[in-house]
XYZ file of C-alpha atoms in Angstrom:
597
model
C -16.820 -16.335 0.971
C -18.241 -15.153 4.354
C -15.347 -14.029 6.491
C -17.250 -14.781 9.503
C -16.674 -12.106 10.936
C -20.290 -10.727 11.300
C -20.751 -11.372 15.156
C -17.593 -9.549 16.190
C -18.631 -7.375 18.478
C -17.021 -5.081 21.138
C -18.972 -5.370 24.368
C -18.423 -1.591 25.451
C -20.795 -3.040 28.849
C -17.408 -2.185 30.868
C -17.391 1.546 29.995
C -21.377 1.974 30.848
C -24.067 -0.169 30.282
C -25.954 1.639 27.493
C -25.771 5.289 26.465
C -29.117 6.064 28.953
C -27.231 4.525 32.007
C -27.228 7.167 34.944
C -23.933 6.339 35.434
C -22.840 9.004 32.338
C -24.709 11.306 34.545
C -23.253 11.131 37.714
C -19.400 10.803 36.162
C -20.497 14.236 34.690
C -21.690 15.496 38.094
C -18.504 13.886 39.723
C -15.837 15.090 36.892
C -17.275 18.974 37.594
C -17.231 18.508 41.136
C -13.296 17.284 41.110
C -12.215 19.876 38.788
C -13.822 22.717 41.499
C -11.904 20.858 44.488
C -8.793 20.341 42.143
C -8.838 24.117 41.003
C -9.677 25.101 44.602
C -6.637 22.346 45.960
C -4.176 23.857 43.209
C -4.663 27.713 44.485
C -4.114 26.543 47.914
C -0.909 24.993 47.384
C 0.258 28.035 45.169
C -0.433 30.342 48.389
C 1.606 28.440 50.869
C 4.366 26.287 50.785
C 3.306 22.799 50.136
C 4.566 19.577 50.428
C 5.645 17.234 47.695
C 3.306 14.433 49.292
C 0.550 17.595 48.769
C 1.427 17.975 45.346
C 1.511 14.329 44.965
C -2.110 13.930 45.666
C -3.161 16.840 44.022
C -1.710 15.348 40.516
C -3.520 12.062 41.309
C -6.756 13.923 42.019
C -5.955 15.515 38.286
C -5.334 11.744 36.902
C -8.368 9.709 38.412
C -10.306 12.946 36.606
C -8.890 12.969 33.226
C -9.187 9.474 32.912
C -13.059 9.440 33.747
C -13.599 12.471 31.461
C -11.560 10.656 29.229
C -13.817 7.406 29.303
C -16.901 9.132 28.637
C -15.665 10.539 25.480
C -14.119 7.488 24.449
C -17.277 5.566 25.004
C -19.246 8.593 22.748
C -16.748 8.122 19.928
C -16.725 4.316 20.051
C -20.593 3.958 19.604
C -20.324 6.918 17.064
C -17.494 4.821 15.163
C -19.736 1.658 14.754
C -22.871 3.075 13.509
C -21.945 7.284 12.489
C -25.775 7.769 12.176
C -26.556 7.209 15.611
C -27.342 10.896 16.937
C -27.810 10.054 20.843
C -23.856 9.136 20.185
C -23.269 11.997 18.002
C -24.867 14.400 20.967
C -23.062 12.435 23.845
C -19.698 12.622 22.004
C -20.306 16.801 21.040
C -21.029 17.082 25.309
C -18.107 14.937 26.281
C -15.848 17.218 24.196
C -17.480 20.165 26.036
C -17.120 18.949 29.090
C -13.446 18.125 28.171
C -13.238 22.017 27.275
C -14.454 23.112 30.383
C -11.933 20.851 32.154
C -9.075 22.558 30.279
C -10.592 25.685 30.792
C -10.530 25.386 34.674
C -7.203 24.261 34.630
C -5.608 27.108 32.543
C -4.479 29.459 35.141
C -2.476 26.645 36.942
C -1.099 24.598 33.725
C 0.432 28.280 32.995
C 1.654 28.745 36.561
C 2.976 25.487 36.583
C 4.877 26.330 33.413
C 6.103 29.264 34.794
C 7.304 27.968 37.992
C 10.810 29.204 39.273
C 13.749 26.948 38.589
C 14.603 27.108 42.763
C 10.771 25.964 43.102
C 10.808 23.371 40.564
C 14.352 21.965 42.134
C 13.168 22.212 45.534
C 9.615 19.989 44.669
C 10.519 17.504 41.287
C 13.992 16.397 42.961
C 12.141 14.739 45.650
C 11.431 10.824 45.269
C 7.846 11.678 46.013
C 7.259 13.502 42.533
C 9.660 12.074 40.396
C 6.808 10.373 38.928
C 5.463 13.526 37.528
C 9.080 15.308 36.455
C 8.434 14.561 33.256
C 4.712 16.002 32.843
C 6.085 19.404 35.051
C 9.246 19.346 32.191
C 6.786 19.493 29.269
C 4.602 22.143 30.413
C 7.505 24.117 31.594
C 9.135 24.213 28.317
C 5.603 24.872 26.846
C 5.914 28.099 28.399
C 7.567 30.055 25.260
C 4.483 28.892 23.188
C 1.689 29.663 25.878
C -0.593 32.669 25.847
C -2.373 34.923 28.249
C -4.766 32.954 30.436
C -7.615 34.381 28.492
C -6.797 33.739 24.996
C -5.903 30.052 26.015
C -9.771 29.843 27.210
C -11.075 31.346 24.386
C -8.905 29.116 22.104
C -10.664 26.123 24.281
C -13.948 27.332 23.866
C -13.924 28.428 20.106
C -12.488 24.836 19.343
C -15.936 23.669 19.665
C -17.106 25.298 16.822
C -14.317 25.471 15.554
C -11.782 23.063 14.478
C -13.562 19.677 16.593
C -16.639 20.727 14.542
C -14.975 20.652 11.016
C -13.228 17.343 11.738
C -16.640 15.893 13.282
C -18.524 17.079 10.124
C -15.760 15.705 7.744
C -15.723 12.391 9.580
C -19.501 12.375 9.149
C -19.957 13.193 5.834
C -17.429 11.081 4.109
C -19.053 8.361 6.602
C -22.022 9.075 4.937
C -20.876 8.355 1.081
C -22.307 5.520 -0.920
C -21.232 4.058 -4.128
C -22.973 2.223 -6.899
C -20.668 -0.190 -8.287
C -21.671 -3.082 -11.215
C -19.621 -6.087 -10.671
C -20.243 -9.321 -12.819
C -23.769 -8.035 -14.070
C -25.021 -6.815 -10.761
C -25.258 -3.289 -9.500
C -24.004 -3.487 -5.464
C -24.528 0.170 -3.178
C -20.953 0.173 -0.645
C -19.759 2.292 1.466
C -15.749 3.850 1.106
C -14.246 0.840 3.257
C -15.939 -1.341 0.582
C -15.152 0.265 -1.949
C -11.608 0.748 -1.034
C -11.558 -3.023 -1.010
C -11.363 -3.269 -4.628
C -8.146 -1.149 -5.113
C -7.177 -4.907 -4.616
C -9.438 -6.630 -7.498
C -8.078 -8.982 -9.954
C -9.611 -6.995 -12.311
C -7.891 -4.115 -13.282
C -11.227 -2.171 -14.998
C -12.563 -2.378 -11.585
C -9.895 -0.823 -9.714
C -10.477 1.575 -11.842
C -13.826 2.199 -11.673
C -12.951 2.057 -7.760
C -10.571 4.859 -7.885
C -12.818 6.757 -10.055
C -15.721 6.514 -8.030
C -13.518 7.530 -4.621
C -11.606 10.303 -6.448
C -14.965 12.017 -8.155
C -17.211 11.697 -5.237
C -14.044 14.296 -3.611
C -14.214 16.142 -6.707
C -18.218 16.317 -6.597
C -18.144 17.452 -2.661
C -15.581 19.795 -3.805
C -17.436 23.347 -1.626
C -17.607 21.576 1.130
C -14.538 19.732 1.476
C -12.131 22.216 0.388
C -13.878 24.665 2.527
C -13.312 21.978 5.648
C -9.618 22.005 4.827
C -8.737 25.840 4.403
C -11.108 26.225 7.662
C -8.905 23.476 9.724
C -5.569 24.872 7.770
C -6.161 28.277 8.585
C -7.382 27.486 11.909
C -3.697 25.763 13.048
C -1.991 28.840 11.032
C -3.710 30.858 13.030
C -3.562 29.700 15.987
C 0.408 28.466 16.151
C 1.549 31.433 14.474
C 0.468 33.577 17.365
C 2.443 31.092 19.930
C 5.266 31.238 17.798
C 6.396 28.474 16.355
C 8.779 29.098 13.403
C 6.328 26.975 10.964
C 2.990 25.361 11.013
C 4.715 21.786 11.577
C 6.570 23.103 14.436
C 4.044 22.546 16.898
C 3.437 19.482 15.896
C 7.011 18.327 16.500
C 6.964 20.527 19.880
C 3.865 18.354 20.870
C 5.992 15.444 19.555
C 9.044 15.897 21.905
C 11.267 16.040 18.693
C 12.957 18.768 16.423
C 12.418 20.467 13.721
C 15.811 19.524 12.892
C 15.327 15.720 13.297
C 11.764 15.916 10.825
C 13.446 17.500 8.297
C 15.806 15.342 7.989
C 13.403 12.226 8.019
C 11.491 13.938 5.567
C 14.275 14.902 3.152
C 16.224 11.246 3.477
C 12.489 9.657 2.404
C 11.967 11.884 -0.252
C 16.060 10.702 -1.768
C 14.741 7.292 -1.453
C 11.675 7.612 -3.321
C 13.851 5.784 -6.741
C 13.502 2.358 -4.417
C 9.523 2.979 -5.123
C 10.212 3.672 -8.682
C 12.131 0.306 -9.003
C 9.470 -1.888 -7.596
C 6.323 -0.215 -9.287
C 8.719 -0.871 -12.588
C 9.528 -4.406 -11.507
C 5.602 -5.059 -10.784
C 4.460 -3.906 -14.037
C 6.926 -6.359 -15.614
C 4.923 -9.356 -13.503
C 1.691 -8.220 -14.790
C 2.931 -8.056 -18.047
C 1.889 -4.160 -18.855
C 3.973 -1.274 -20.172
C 3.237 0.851 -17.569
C 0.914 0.275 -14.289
C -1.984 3.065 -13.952
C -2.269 4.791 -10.601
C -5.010 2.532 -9.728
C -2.964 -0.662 -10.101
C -0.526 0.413 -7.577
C -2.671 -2.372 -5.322
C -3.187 -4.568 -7.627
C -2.609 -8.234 -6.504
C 0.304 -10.059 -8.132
C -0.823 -13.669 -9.084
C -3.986 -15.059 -10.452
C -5.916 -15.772 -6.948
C -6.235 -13.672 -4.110
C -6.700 -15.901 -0.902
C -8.987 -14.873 1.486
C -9.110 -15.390 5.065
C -11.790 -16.315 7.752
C -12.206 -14.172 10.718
C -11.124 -17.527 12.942
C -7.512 -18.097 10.730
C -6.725 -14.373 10.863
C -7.010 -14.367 14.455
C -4.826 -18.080 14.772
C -2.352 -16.327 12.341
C -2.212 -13.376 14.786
C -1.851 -15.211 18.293
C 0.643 -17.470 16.508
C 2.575 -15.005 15.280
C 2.865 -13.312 18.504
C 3.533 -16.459 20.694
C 6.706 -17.043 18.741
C 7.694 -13.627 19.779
C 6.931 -13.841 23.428
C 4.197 -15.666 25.655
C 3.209 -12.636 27.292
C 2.526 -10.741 24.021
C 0.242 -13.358 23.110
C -1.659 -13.797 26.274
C -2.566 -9.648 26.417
C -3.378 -9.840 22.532
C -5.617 -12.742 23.081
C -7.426 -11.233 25.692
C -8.538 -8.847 23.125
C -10.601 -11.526 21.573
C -11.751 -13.188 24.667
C -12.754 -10.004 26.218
C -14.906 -8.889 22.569
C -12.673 -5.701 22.591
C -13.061 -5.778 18.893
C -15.317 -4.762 16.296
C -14.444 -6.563 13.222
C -17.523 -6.528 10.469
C -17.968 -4.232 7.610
C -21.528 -2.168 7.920
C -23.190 0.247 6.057
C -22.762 3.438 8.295
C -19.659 2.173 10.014
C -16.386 4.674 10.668
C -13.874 3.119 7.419
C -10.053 2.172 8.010
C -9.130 0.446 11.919
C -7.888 2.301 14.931
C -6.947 1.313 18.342
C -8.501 3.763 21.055
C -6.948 3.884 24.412
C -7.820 6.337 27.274
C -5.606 5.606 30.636
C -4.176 3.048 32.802
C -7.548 1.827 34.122
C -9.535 1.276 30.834
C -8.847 -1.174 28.544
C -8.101 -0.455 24.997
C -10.815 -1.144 21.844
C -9.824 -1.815 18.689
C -12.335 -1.365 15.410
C -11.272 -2.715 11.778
C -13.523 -3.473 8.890
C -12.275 -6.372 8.043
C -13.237 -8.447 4.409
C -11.117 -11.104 4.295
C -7.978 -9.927 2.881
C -4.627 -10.500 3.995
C -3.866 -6.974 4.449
C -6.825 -7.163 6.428
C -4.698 -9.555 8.468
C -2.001 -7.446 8.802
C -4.043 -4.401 9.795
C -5.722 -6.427 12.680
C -1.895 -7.141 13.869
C -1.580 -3.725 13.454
C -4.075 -2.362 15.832
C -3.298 -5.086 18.159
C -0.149 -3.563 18.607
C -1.742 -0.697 19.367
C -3.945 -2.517 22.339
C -0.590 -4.159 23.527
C 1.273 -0.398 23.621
C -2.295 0.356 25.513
C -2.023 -2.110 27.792
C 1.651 -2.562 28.636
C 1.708 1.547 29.322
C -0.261 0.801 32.580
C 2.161 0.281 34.500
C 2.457 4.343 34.360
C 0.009 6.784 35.852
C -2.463 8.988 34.060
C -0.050 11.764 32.953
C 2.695 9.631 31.878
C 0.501 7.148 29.960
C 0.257 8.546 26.650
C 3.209 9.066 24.295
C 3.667 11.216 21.799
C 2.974 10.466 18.055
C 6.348 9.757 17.199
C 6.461 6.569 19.433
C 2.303 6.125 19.137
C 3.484 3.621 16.081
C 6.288 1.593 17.132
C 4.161 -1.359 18.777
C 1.641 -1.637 15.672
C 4.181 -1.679 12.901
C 6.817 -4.170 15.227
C 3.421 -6.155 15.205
C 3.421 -6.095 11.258
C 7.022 -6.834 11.260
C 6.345 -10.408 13.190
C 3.725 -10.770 11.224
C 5.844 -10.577 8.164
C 8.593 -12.751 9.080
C 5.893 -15.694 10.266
C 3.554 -15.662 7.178
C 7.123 -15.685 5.273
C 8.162 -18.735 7.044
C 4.553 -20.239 6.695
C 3.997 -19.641 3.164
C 5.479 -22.699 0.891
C 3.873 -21.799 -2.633
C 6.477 -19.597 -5.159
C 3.351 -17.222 -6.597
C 1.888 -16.708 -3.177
C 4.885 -15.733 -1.328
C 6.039 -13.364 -4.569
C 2.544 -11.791 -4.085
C 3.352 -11.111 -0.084
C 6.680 -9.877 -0.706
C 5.322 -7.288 -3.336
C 2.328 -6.490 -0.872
C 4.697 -6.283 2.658
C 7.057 -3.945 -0.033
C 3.790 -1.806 -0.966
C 2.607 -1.706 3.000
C 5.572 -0.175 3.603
C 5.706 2.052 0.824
C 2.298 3.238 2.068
C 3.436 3.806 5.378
C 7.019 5.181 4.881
C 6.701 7.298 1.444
C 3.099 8.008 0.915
C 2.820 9.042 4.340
C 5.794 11.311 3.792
C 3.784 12.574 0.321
C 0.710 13.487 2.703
C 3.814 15.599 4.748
C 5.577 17.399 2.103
C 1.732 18.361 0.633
C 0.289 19.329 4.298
C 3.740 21.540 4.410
C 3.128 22.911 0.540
C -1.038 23.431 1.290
C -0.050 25.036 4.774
C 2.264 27.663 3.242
C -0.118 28.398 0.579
C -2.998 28.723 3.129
C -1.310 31.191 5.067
C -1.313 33.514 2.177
C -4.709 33.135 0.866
C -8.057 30.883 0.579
C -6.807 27.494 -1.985
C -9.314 25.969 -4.085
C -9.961 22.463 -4.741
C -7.759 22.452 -8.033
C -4.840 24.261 -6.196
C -4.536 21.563 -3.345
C -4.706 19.184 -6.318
C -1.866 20.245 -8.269
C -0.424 20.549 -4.763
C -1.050 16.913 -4.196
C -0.457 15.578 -8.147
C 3.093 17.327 -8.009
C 4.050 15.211 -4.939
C 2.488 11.963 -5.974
C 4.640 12.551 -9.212
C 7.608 13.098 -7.122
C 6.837 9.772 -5.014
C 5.727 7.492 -8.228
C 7.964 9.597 -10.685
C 7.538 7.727 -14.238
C 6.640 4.845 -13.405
C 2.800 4.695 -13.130
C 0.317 6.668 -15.574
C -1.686 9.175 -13.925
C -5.380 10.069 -14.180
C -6.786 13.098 -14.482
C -8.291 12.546 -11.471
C -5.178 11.171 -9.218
C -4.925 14.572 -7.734
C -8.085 14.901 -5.984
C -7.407 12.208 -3.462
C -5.955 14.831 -0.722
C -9.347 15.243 0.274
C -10.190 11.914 1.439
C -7.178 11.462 3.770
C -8.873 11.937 6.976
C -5.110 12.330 8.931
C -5.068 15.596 7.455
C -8.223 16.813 8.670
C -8.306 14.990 11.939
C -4.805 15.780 13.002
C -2.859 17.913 10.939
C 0.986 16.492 10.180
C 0.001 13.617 12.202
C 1.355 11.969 8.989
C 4.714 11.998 9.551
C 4.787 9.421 12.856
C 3.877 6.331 10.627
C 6.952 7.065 8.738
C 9.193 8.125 11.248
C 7.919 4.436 13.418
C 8.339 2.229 10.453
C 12.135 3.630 10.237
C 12.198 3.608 14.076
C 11.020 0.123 14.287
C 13.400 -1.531 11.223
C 16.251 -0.456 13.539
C 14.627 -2.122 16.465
C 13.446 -5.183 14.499
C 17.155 -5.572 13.344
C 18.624 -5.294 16.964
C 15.834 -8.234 17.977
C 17.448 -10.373 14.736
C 20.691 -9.716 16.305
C 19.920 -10.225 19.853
C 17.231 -12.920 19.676
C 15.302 -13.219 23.219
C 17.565 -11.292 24.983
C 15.680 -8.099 22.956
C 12.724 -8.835 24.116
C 12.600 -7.655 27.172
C 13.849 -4.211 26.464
C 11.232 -3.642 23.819
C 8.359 -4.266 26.087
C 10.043 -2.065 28.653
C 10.436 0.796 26.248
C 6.495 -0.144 25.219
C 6.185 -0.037 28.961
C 7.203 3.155 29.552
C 4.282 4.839 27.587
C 4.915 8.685 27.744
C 7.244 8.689 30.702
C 9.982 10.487 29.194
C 11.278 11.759 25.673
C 11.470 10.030 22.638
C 15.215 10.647 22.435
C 15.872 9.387 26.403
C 13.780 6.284 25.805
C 15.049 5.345 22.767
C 18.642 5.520 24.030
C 17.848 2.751 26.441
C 17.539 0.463 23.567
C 20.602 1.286 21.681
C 18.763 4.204 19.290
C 19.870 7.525 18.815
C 17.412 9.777 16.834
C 20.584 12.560 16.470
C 22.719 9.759 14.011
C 22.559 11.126 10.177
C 22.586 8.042 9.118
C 19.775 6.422 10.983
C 17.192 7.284 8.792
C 19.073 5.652 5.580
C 19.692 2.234 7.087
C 16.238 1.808 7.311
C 15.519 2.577 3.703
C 18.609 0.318 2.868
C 16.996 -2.480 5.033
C 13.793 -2.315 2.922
C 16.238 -2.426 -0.239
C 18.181 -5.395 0.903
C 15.991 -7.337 2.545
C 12.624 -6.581 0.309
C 13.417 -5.983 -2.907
C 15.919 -8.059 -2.786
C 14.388 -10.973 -2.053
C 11.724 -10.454 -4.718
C 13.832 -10.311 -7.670
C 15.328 -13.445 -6.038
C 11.980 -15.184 -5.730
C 11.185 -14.334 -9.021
C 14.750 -15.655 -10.560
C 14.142 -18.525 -8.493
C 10.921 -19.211 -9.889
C 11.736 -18.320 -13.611
């Protein structure tokens, strides 16, 4: 079945018309030239006593310049995403990083003097009206200010990230890009690329999935030199690096970036891991309705049920807008617009970026959202899932450049409340016994995926990271690494391959954005607890969510989470989402099973 999703297309016409338009050069020209009058404006106002209304423009100046650097680069990475062999986008996106570089660079001297700014000067300026806009931004950086460095190791840090770090994650993201498999199904041999062939993790047939998992796992195992030598490089890179600002442990600056504690992490962390017999208890349960012993590792996707549906490009997108209306009429209408604008690139291709992500710049650029999308219903949910990226995109406009983003502990909550509606509507829609048993077990597996696995890739980045620090790890040491925790996660109730360890290497989180990991686990708890509140409240919670998505990066995690009833610092907060999943999930599918006898 064709999905018909071929002629998705984004139209990136609204960024620049092509990738030879003059109007890449002369943003370049005009990004260089603001940065000299912003660095010039900046060492004015340090020498004499400025106004807030001074300081005011100064930070818009800063804004209207980081979002045009930032649109160049996200127009570079975009045309790089849909077709990775195209090396005009490859060199645009490699100069838009080093003009992003050169931007920090500039800026250095003042991001530490505005760090270190007195408490009477901070008073004096932030407590004004005027700049209350920017408090937050100015609070960050100032308590940055224990983890800075000397103005000129902070440029060389900039500068050696080039070849550094942003170079290993651009040549991991190329290379595994670049893979191709030979696969036989029913008589015929088929060349696909990962996204493809991470497709049939979900075949009916369970030699296949095999063969799938085989063919993903060896391919790491073949690239072994070059991918383990990626990971120590990025590993020790980060070690490096955040050791000599002094943070007590590698994940520390990552929660510091985060706005969160070590403290709270931990705790997340540990709570998941004590939950880990609720996966045990399904994967035992599923095995039972596929009639096995004991599932292998690569039926932990397997579908449940003798058909696997699939879905047209046109009913995934009515299922989506659907869903969403229900919620709220103004969710729908900017998640439409998506669609109607071609803000989305749905089909699979051969030298396409694999997986979906939502990429959002600033308050005057509107979000793009890529997915490779075959048909399935996870496929379904993963397009709600990025959409509630574009709506956290969109709604966040209502704040300025420096307040738009948030951090990644929050980046989540809009994409997996997305999956949540999602889950409730194709539960109401779906009538047939064997077909909603099958959702149930997938929805229970999605969130397996995003709460424990997620926290597996955390506990191994934290176990590979410590072992780093000491010495170079070889391919079969981050293995063990990574076998040990999927054994912890899975415990006995899936058979293991040989292989099953070498999958660390092909999670490109890792890589990309080391304990990055940890946010999809800590917004799927975050968001149960909201979801729950909206069961409770009804309409009446819907306003408060949107605000909270309004607010983008405008203050702390903890502070805007409070506004919605939340509080991060509660022991037990973590738990009642894991007893949520219990209750309401697993529940329901012995139920549904009973039910259907």
């Amino acid at each position: 079945m064709s999905t018909k999703a071929e002629g998705i297309i984004w139209n990136l016409s609204e960024l620049y018309e092509s990738q030879q338009s003059p109007s890449i050069e002369k943003d370049i020209d005009e990004i260089r030239s603001a940065v000299d009058k912003i660095v010039e404006d900046f060492n004015t106002l340090w020498n004499n006593d400025a106004s807030p209304e001074q300081w005011k423009e100064l930070f818009e100046k800063l804004e209207e310049t980081y979002e045009k650097a930032g649109r160049i680069v996200m127009y570079a990475y975009l045309l790089l995403s849909e077709n990775t062999a195209n090396q005009q986008a490859n060199k645009l996106f490699t100069r838009a990083q080093e003009i992003s570089s050169e931007i920090q660079n500039k800026l250095v001297p003042h991001r530490l003097k505005l760090a270190q700014l007195s408490d009477e000067k901070y008073e004096k300026l932030f407590s004004s009206d005027v700049l209350s806009n920017y408090r937050h931004f100015v609070d960050k950086e100032r308590k940055s200010r224990r983890f800075l460095l000397p103005e000129g190791e902070e440029k060389i840090i900039n500068l050696k990230n080039l070849t550094g770090k942003q170079a290993m994650t651009k040549l991991y993201s190329e290379f595994q890009s670049s893979q191709r498999y030979e696969v036989e199904i029913d008589g015929k041999k088929k060349i696909m690329n990962e996204s493809q062939l991470r497709a049939l993790r979900m075949h009916e047939n369970p030699n296949l999935r095999e063969k799938a998992f085989s063919l993903l796992f060896g391919r790491l195992k073949e690239n072994e030199i070059v991918l383990t030598n990626i990971y120590n490089s990025i590993a020790k890179d980060w070690i490096i690096e955040n050791k000599r600002r002094g943070f007590p442990a590698p994940i520390s600056a990552r929660n510091f970036e985060n706005e969160v504690s070590d403290e709270i992490i931990s705790s997340l962390i540990q709570t998941t891991m004590d939950n880990n017999t609720i996966v045990q208890k399904y994967y035992k349960l599923k095995a039972e309705l596929l009639n096995v012993r004991k599932l292998k590792h690569s039926d932990i996707y397997a579908p449940i049920g003798s058909t696997k549906r699939l879905y047209s490009w046109d009913e995934a997108k009515e299922m989506v807008l659907d869903a969403m209306q229900r919620f709220d009429g103004k969710v729908a209408s900017i998640v439409k617009d998506f669609f109607d604008g071609n803000y989305i690139h749905a089909p699979v291709l051969p030298d396409k970026r694999g997986g979906a992500f939502c990429y959002y710049v600033g308050p005057k650029t509107h979000p793009y959202v890529l997915v490779n999308f075959t048909g399935q219903l996870d496929d379904v949910m993963t397009l709600a899932h990025e959409l509630g990226h574009g709506l956290h995109g969109v709604l966040s406009q209502k704040q300025t450049m420096l307040n738009y983003h948030t951090p990644l502990t929050m980046a989540e909550t809009a994409s997996v409340f997305s999956e949540m509606i999602m889950m409730d509507y194709l539960l109401e829609k779906i009538e047939d016994p064997n077909e909603k048993i099958s959702f149930v077990a997938s929805k229970l597996e999605g969130m397996f995926a995003t709460m424990h696995r997620q926290n597996m890739f955390t506990r191994f980045e934290i176990e590979a990271h410590s072992a780093i620090s000491e010495q170079y790890m070889t391919f079969d040491e981050l293995s063990d690494i990574y076998r040990q925790e999927l054994k912890n996660m899975f415990g006995n109730s899936i058979e293991y391959f040989n292989f099953s360890g070498y999958e660390w290497a092909g999670i490109p989180h890792m890589f990309h954005t080391p304990f990055y990991c940890y946010a999809y686990n800590f917004a799927q708890l975050l968001v149960i607890s909201l979801y729950e509140k909206y069961l409770e409240e009804g309409k009446n919670f819907v306003p408060k969510y949107l605000e909270l998505l309004s607010s983008g990066g405008s203050d702390s995690p903890e502070k805007l989470l409070e506004k919605v009833g939340v509080d991060l610092k509660d022991s037990r907060f973590w738990q009642r989402g894991f007893n949520f999943v219990e209750r309401k999930l697993l529940t329901l599918l012995n139920t549904l099973i009973q039910e259907r006898g």
